[in-house]
mmCIF file of C-alpha atoms in Angstrom:
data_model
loop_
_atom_site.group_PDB
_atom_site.id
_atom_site.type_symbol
_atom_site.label_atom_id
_atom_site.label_comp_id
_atom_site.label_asym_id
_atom_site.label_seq_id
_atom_site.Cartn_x
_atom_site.Cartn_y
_atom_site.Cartn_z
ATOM 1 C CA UNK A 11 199.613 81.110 286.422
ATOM 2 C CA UNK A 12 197.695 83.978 287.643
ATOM 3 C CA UNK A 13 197.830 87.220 285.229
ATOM 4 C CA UNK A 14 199.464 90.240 287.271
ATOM 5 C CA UNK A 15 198.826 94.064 285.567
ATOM 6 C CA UNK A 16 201.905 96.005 284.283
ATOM 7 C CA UNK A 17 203.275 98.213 286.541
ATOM 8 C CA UNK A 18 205.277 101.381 285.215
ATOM 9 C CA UNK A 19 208.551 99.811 284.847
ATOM 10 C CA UNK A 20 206.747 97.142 282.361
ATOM 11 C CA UNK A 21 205.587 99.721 280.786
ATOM 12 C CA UNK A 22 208.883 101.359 280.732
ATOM 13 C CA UNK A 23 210.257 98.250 279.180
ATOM 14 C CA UNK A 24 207.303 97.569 276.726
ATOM 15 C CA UNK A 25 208.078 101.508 275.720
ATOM 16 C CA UNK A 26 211.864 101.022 274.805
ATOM 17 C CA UNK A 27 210.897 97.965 272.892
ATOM 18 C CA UNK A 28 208.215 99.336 270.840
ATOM 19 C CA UNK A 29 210.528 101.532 269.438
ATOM 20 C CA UNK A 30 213.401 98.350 268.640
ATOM 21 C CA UNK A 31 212.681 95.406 269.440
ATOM 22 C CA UNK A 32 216.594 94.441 268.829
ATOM 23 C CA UNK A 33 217.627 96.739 271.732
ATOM 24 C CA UNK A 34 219.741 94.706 274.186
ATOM 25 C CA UNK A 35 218.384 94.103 277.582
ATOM 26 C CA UNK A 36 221.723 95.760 278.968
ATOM 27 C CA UNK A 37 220.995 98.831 276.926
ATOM 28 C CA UNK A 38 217.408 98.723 278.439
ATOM 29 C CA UNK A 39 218.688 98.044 282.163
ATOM 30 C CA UNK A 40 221.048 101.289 281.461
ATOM 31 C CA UNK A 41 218.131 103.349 280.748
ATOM 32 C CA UNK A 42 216.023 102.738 283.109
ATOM 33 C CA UNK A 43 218.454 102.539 286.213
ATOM 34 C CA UNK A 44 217.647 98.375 286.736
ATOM 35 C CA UNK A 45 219.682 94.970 286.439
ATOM 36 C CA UNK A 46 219.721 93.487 283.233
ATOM 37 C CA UNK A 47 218.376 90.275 284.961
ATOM 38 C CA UNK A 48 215.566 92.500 285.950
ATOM 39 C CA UNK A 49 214.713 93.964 282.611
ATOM 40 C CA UNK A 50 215.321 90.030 281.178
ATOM 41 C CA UNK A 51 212.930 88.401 283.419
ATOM 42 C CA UNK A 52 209.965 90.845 283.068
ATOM 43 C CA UNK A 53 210.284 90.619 279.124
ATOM 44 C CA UNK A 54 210.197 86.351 279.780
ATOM 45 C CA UNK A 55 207.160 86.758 281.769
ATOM 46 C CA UNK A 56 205.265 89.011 280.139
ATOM 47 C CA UNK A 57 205.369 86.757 276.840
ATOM 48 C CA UNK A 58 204.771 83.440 279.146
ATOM 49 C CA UNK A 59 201.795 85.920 280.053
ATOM 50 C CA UNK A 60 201.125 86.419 276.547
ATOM 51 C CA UNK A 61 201.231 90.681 277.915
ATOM 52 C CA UNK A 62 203.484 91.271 275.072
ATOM 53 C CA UNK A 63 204.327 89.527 271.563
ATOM 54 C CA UNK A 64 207.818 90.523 269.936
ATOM 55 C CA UNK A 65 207.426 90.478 266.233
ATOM 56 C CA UNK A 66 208.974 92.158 263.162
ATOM 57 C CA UNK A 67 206.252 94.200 261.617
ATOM 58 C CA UNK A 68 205.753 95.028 257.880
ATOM 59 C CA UNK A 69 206.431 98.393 256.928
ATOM 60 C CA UNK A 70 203.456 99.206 254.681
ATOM 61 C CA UNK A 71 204.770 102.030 252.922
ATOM 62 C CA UNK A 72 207.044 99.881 251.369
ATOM 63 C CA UNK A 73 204.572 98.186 249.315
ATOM 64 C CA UNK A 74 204.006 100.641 246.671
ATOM 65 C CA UNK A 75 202.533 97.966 244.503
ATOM 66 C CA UNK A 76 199.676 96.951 247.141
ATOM 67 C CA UNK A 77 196.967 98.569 249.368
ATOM 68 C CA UNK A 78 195.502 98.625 252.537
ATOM 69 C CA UNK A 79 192.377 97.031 252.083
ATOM 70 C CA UNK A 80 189.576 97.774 254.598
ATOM 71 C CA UNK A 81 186.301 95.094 254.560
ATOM 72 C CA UNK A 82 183.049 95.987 256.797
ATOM 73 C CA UNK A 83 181.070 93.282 257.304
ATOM 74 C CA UNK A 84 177.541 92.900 258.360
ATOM 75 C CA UNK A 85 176.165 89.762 259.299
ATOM 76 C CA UNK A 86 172.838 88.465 258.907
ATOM 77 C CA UNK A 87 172.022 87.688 262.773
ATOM 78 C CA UNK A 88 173.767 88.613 265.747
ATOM 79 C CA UNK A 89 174.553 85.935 267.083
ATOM 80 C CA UNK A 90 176.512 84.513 263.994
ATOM 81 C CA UNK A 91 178.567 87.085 264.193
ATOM 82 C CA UNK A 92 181.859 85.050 266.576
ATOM 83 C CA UNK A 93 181.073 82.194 263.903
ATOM 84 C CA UNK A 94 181.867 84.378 260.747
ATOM 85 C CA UNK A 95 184.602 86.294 263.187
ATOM 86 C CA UNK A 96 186.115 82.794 264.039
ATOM 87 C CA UNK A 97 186.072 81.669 260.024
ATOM 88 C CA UNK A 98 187.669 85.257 258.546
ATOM 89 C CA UNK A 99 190.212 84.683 260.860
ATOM 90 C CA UNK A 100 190.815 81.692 259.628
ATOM 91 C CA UNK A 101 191.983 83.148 256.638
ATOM 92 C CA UNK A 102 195.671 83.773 256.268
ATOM 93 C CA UNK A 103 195.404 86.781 253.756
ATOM 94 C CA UNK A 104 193.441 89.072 256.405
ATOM 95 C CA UNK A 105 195.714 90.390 258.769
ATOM 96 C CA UNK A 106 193.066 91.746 261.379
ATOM 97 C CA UNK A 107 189.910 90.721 261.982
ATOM 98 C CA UNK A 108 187.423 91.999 264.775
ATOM 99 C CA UNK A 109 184.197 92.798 265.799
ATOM 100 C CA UNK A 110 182.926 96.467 266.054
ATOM 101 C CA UNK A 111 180.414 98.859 267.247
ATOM 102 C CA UNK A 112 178.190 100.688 264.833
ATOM 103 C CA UNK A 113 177.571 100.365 261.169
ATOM 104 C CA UNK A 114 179.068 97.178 260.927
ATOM 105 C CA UNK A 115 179.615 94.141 263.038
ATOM 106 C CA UNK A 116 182.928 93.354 261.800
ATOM 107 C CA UNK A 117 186.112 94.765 260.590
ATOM 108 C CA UNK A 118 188.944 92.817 258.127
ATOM 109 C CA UNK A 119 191.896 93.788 256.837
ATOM 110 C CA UNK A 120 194.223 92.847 254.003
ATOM 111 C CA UNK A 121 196.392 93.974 251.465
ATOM 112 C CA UNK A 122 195.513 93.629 247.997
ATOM 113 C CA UNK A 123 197.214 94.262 244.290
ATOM 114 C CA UNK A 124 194.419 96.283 242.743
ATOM 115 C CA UNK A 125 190.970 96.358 242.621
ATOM 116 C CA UNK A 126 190.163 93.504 240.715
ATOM 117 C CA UNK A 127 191.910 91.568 243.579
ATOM 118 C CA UNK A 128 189.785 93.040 246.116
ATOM 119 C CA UNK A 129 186.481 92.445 244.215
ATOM 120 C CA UNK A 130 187.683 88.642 243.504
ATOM 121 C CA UNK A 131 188.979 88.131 247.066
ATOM 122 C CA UNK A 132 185.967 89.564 248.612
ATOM 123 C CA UNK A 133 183.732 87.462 245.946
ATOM 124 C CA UNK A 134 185.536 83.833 247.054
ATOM 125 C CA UNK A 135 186.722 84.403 249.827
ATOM 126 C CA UNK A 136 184.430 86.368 252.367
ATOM 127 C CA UNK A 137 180.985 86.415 250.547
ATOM 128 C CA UNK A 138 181.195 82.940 250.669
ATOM 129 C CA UNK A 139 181.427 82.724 254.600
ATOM 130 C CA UNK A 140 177.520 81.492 256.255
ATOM 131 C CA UNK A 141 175.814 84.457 257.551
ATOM 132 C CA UNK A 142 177.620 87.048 255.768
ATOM 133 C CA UNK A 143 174.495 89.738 254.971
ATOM 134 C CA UNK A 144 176.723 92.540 252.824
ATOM 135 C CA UNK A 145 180.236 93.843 252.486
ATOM 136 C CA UNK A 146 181.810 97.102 252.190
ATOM 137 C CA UNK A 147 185.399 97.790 251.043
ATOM 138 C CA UNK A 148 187.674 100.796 251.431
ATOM 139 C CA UNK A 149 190.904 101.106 249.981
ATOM 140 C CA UNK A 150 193.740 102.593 252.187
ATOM 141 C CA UNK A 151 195.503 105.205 249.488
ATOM 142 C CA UNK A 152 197.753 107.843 251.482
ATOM 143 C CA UNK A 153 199.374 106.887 255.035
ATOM 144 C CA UNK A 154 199.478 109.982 257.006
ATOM 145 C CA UNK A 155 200.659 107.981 260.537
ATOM 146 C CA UNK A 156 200.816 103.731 260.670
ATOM 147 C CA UNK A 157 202.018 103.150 264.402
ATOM 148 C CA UNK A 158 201.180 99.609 265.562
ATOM 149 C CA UNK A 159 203.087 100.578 268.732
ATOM 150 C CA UNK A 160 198.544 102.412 269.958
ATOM 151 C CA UNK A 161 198.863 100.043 272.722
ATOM 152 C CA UNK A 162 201.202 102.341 274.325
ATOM 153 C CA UNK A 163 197.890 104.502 274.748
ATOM 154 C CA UNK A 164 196.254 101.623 276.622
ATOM 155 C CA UNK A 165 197.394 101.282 280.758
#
């Protein structure tokens, strides 16, 4: 199946359901002057093209009891660094993992209770990982702007 680039009405699409991901196709179709078969079949192929992923995503400021916990990772060797990539995201509790430019080579994220549960998760969980050289944790404390719809930014 070969992989074709979104085009504006994709983006269009992508656009309405960033925003709700419950909006009908009709409603969609309505909006942006096309058949709802149209609007219907571009969602299905976009997500047979894995383009787009329609998900319910946590709203973090709900979670007054928890933080945002940031882990930079630096690894001992370059190239262990997809091997400790592949094994943190093999960890349920981290719900990003990736590899960056800079200080660090990688980047996890988490939420966590306190900071006991950060130093313990860290401790068992990540310092334990082959290769891993030295952590560094931030915690997340005020949310000025949490938009998982930055792909939008991407085209």
């Amino acid at each position: 199946m070969s992989r074709r680039q979104l085009d504006g009405l994709d983006r269009d699409i992508v656009q309405w359901l960033s925003r709700d991901a419950r909006i009908s196709n009709r409603q969609i179709a309505a909006e942006l002057g096309v058949t709802e078969g149209t609007v219907r079949a571009r969602i299905k192929r976009m997500e047979e093209q894995r383009q787009i992923r329609i998900t319910a995503v946590t709203n973090i400021d709900r979670f007054r009891d928890a933080s945002l916990a940031y882990i930079w990772i630096e690894v001992e060797r370059t190239h262990q660094v997809r091997a400790v990539a592949r094994e943190l995201a093999a960890i349920p509790e981290l719900g990003f993992v990736g590899e960056m430019l800079g200080r660090s080579d990688l980047l996890a994220i988490t939420m966590v209770r306190n900071n006991e549960h950060l130093a313990e998760f860290v401790h068992s969980r990540i310092g334990t990982i082959e290769g891993v050289r030295r952590t560094e944790s931030t915690l997340g404390v005020n949310f000025v702007k949490h938009d998982y719809r930055m792909a939008r930014i991407v085209k």
